[in-house]
mmCIF file of C-alpha atoms in Angstrom:
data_model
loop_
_atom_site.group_PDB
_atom_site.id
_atom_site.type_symbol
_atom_site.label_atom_id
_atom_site.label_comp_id
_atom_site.label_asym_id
_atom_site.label_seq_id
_atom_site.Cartn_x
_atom_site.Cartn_y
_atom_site.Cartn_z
ATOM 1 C CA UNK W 1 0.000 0.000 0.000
ATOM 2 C CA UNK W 2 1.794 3.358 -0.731
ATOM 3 C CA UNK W 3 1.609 6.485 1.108
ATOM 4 C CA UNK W 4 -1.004 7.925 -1.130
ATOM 5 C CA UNK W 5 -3.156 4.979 -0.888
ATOM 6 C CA UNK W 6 -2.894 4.668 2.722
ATOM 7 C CA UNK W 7 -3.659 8.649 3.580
ATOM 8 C CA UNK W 8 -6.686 8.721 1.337
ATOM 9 C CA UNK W 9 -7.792 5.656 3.007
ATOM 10 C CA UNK W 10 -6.833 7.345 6.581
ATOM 11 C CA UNK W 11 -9.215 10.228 5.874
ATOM 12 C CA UNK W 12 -11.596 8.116 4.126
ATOM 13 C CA UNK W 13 -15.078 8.800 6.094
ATOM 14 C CA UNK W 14 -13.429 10.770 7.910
ATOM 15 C CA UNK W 15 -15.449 13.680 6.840
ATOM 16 C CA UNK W 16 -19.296 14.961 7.121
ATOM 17 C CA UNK W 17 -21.037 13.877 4.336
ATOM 18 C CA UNK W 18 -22.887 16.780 3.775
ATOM 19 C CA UNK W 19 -22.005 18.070 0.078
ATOM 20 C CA UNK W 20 -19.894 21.195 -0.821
ATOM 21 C CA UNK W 21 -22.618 23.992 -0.792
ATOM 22 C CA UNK W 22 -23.567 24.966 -4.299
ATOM 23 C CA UNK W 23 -24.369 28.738 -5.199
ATOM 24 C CA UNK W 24 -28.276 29.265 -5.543
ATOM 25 C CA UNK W 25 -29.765 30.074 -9.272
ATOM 26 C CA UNK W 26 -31.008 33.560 -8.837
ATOM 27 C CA UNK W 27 -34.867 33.412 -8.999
ATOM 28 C CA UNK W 28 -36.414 34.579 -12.410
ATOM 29 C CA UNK W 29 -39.045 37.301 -11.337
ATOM 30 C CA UNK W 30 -42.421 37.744 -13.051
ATOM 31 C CA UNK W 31 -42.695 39.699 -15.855
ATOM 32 C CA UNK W 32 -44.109 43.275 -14.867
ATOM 33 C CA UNK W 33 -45.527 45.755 -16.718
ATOM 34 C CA UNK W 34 -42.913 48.715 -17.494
ATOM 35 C CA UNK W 35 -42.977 51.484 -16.155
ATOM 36 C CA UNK W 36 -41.289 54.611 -16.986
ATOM 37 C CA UNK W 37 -38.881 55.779 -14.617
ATOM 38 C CA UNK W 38 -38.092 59.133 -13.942
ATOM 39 C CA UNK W 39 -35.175 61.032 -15.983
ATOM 40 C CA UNK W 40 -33.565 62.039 -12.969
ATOM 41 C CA UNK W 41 -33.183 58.248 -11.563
ATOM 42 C CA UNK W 42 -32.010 56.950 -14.985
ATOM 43 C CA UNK W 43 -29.252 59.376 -15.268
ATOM 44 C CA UNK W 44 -27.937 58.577 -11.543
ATOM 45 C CA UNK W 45 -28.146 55.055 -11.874
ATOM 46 C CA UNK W 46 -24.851 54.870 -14.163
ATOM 47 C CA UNK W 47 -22.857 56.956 -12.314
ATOM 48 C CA UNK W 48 -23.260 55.463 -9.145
ATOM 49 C CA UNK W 49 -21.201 52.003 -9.833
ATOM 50 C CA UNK W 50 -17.806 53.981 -10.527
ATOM 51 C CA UNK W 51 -18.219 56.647 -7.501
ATOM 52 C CA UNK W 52 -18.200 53.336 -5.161
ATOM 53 C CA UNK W 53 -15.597 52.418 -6.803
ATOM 54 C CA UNK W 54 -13.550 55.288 -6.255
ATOM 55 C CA UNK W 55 -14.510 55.226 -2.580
ATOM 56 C CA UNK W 56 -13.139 51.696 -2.186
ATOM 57 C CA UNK W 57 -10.111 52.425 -3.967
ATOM 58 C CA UNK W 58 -7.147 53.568 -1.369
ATOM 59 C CA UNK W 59 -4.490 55.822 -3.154
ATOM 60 C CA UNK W 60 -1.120 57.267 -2.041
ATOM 61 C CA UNK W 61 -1.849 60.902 -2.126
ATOM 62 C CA UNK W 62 1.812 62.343 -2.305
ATOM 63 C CA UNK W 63 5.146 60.783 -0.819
ATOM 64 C CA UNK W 64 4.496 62.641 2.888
ATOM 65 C CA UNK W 65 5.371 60.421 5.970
ATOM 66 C CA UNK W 66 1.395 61.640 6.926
ATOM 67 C CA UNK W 67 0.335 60.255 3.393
ATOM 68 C CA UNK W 68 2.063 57.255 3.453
ATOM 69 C CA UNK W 69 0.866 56.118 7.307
ATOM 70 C CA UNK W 70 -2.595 56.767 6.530
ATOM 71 C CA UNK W 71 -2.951 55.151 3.835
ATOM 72 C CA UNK W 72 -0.996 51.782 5.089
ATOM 73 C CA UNK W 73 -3.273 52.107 8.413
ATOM 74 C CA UNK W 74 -6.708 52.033 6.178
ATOM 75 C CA UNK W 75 -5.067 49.345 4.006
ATOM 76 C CA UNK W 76 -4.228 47.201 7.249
ATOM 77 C CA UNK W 77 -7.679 47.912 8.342
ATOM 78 C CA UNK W 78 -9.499 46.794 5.395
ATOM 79 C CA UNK W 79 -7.436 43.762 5.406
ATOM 80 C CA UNK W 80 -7.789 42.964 8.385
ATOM 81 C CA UNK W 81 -11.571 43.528 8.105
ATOM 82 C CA UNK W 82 -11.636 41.106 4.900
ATOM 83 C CA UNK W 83 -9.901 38.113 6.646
ATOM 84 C CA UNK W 84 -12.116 38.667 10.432
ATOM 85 C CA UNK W 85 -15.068 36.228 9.110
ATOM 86 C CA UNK W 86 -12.151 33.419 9.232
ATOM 87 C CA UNK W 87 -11.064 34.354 12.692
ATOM 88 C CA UNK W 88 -14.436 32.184 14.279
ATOM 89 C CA UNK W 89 -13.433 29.031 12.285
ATOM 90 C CA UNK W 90 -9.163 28.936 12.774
ATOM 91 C CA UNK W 91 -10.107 29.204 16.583
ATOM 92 C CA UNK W 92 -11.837 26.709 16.607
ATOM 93 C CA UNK W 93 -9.454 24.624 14.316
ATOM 94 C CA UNK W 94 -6.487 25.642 16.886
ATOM 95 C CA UNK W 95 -8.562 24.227 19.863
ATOM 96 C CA UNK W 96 -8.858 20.680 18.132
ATOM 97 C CA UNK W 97 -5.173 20.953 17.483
ATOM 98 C CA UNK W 98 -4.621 22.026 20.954
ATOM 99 C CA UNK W 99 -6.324 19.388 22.065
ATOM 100 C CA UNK W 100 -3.648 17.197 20.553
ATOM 101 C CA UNK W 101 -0.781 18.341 21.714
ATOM 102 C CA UNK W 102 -2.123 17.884 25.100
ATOM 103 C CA UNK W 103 -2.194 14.435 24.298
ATOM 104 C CA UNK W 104 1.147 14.223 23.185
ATOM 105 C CA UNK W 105 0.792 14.852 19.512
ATOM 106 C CA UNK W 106 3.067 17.549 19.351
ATOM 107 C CA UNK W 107 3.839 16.339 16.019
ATOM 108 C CA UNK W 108 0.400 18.288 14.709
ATOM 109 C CA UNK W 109 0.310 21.729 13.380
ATOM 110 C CA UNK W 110 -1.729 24.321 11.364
ATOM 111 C CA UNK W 111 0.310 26.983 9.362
ATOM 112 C CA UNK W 112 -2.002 29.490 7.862
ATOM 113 C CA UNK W 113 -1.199 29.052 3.697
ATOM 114 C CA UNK W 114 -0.509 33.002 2.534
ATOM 115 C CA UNK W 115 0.586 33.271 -1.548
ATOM 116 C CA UNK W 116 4.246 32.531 -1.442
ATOM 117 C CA UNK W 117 3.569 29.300 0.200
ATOM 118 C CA UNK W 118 0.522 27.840 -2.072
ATOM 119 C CA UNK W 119 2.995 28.947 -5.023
ATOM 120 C CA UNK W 120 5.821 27.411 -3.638
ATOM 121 C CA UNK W 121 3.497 23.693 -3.646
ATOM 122 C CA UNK W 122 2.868 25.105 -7.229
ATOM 123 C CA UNK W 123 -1.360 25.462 -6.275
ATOM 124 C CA UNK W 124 -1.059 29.166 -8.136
ATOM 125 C CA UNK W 125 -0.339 30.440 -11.179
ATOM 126 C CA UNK W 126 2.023 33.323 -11.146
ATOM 127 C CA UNK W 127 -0.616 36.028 -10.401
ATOM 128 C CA UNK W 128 -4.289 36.569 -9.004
ATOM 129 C CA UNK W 129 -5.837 33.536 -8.006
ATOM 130 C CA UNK W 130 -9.621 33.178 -9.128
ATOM 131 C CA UNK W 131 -10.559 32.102 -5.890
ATOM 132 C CA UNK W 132 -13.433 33.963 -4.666
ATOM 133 C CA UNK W 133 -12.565 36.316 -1.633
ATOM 134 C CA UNK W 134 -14.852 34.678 0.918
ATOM 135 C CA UNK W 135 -11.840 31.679 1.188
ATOM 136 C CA UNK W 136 -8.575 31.448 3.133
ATOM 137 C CA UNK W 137 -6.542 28.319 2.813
ATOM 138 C CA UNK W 138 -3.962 27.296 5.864
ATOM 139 C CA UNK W 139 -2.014 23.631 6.123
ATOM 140 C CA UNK W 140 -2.790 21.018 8.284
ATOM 141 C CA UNK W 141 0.769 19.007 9.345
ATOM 142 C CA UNK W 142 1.121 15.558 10.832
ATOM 143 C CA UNK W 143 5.372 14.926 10.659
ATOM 144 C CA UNK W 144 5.674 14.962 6.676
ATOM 145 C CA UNK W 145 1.935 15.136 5.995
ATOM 146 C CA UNK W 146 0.486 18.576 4.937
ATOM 147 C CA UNK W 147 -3.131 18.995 4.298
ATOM 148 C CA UNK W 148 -4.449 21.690 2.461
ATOM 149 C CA UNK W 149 -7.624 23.153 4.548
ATOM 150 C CA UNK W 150 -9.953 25.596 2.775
ATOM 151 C CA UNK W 151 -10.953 27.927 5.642
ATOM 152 C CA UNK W 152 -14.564 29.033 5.402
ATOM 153 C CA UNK W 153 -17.284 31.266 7.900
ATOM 154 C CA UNK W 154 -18.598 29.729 10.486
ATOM 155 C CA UNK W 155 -16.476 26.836 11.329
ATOM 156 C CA UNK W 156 -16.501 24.976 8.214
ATOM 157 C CA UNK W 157 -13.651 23.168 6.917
ATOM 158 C CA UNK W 158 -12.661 21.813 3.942
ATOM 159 C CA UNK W 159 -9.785 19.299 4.207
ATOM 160 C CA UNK W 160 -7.952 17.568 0.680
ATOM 161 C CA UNK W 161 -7.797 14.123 0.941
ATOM 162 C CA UNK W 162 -4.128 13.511 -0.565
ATOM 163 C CA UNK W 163 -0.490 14.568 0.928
ATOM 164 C CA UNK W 164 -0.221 18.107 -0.976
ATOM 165 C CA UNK W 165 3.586 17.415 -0.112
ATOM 166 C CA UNK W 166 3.645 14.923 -2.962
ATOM 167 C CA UNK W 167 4.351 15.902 -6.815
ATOM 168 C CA UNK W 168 1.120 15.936 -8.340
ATOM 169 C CA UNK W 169 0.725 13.562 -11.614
ATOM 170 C CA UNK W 170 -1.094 16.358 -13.308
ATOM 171 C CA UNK W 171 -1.637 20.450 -12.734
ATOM 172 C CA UNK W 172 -3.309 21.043 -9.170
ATOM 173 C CA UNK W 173 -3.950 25.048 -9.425
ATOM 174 C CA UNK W 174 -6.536 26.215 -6.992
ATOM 175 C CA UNK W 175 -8.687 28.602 -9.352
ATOM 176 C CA UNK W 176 -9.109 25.105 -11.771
ATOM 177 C CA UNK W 177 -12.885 23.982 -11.508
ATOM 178 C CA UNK W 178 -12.046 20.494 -10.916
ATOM 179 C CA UNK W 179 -9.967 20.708 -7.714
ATOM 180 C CA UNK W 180 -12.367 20.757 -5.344
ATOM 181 C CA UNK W 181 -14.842 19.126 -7.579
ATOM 182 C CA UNK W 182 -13.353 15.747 -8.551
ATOM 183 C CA UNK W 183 -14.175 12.783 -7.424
ATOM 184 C CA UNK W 184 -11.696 9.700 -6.478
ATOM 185 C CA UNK W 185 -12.295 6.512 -8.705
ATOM 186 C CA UNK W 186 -15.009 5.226 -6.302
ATOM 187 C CA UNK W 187 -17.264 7.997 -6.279
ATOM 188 C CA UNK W 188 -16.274 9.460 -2.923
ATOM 189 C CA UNK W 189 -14.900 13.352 -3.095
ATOM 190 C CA UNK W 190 -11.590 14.225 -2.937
ATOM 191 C CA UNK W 191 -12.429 16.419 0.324
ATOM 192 C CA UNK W 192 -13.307 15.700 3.788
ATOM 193 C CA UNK W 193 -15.516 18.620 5.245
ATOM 194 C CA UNK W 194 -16.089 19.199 8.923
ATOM 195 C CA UNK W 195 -18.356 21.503 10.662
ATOM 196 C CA UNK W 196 -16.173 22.486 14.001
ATOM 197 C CA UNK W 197 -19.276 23.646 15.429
ATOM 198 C CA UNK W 198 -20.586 20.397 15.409
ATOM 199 C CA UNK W 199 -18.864 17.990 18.279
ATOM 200 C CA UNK W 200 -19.370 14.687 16.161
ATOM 201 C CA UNK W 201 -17.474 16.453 13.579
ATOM 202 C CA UNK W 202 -14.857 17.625 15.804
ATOM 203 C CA UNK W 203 -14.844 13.885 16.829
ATOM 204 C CA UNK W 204 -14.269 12.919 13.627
ATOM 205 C CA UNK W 205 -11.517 15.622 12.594
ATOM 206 C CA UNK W 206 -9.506 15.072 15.483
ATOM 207 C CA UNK W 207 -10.031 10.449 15.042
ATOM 208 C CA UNK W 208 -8.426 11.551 11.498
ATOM 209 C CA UNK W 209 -5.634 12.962 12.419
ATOM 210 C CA UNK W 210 -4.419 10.624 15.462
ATOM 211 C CA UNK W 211 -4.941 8.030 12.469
ATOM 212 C CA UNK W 212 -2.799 9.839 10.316
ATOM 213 C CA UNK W 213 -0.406 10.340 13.240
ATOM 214 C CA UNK W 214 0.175 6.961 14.160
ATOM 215 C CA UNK W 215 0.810 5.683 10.738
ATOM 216 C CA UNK W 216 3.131 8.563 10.142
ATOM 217 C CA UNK W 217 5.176 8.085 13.204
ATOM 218 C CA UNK W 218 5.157 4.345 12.700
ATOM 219 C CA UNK W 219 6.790 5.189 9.368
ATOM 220 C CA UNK W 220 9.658 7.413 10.968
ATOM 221 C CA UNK W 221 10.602 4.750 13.221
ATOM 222 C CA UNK W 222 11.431 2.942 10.602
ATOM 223 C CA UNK W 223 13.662 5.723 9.008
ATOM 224 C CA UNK W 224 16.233 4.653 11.544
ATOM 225 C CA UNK W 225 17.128 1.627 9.501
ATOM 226 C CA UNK W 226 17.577 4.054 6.371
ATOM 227 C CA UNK W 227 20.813 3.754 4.429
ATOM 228 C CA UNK W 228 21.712 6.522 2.184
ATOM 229 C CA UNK W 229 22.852 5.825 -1.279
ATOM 230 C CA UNK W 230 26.438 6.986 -2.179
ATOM 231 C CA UNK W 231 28.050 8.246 -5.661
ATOM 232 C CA UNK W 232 29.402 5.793 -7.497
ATOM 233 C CA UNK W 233 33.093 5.396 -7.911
ATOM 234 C CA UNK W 234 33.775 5.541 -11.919
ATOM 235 C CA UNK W 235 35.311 2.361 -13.108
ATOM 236 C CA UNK W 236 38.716 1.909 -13.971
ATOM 237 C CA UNK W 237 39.529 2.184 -17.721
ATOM 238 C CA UNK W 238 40.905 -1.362 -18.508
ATOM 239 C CA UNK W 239 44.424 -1.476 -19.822
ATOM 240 C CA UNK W 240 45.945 -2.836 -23.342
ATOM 241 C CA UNK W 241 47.684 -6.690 -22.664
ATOM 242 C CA UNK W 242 51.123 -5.782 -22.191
ATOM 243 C CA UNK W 243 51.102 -1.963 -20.906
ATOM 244 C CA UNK W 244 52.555 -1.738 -17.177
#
């Protein structure tokens, strides 16, 4: 059984069953009768899009030490204020891992998964991701396991069912369709999702990884019997009969 095999088969119901949630169709409304609207209204509508727009937008006024701290604090702020609705959810993913080291599995982490390091496992392209905003990825790690999580509101969890330490056999970006939506050759999704605000999920998150964790220590003890390979010493070029 490889690795592979053996950590799909580790996180292998594992998971809640309940499906990824899929975006609602937008309602078609009844046709109404038109109605003019007033000139006034029509005119505004346009030109309302663009001044939010230029609301949102945060620019660097002039090269002033005032001009320059402002804007970085209202950039901090705004970034901080986009990434608060996955504070509820890693807090509640550090107290299961908590949880674990108090056990003794100090061998468990979570590393939160910024751009240079979902590049570096080559899950980007080199530039914006398509991921919608509403997402926030972080890394699961049991020894040399790493799990990619997709971090979502309100304490779900989405948790990738193979070692994203591994080469991949094929491209793995994030913003591809198919990553999250593929299916292993039995039918069963590549992802495990747990709702940490549910304890029988919690139950099951944390049964995972102590799984995980005792095959993957299992495997380092037997690293100790590990010989490394050395360079080969080139052969000897044979001599001509007769040559001393």
């Amino acid at each position: 059984m490889t690795e592979q095999h053996e950590l799909r088969e580790m996180w292998d119901g594992y998971g809640s069953d309940a499906p990824a949630p899929k975006p609602e169709k937008p309602k078609k409304e009844e046709a109404k009768a038109a109605e003019p609207a007033p000139a006034v209204i029509a005119e505004a509508a346009p030109a309302a899009a663009p001044e939010e727009e230029d609301n949102r937008a945060v620019k660097l006024r002039d090269l002033s030490t005032e001009s320059i701290a402002s804007t970085f604090r209202e950039l901090a702020a705004r970034a901080r204020d986009d990434k608060k609705p996955f504070e509820e959810t890693l807090a509640a993913l550090q107290e299961m891992i908590s949880k674990c080291h108090a056990a003794g599995l100090t061998q468990v982490g979570v590393t939160q998964a910024g751009f240079d390091m979902l590049k570096d496992l080559k899950l980007i392209k080199d530039g914006a991701s398509a991921e919608p905003p509403d997402v926030h990825y972080a890394l699961l790690s049991i020894d040399d396991v790493r799990i990619l999580v997709r971090v979502m509101p309100e304490k779900i969890i989405d948790c990738y069912n193979e070692n994203i330490n591994k080469s991949a056999d094929q491209t793995r970006y994030l913003d591809s369709g198919s990553f999250w939506d593929k299916t292993e050759r039995d039918g069963s999704s590549v992802y495990r999702r747990f709702d940490l605000s549910k304890e029988q999920d919690q139950i099951k998150l944390v049964e995972a990884i102590v799984i995980t964790a005792a095959n993957t220590g299992a495997l380092q003890d037997l690293r100790q019997y590990d010989i490394p390979a050395k360079t080969a010493q080139p052969l000897a070029k044979p001599r001509a009969p007769g040559l001393k």
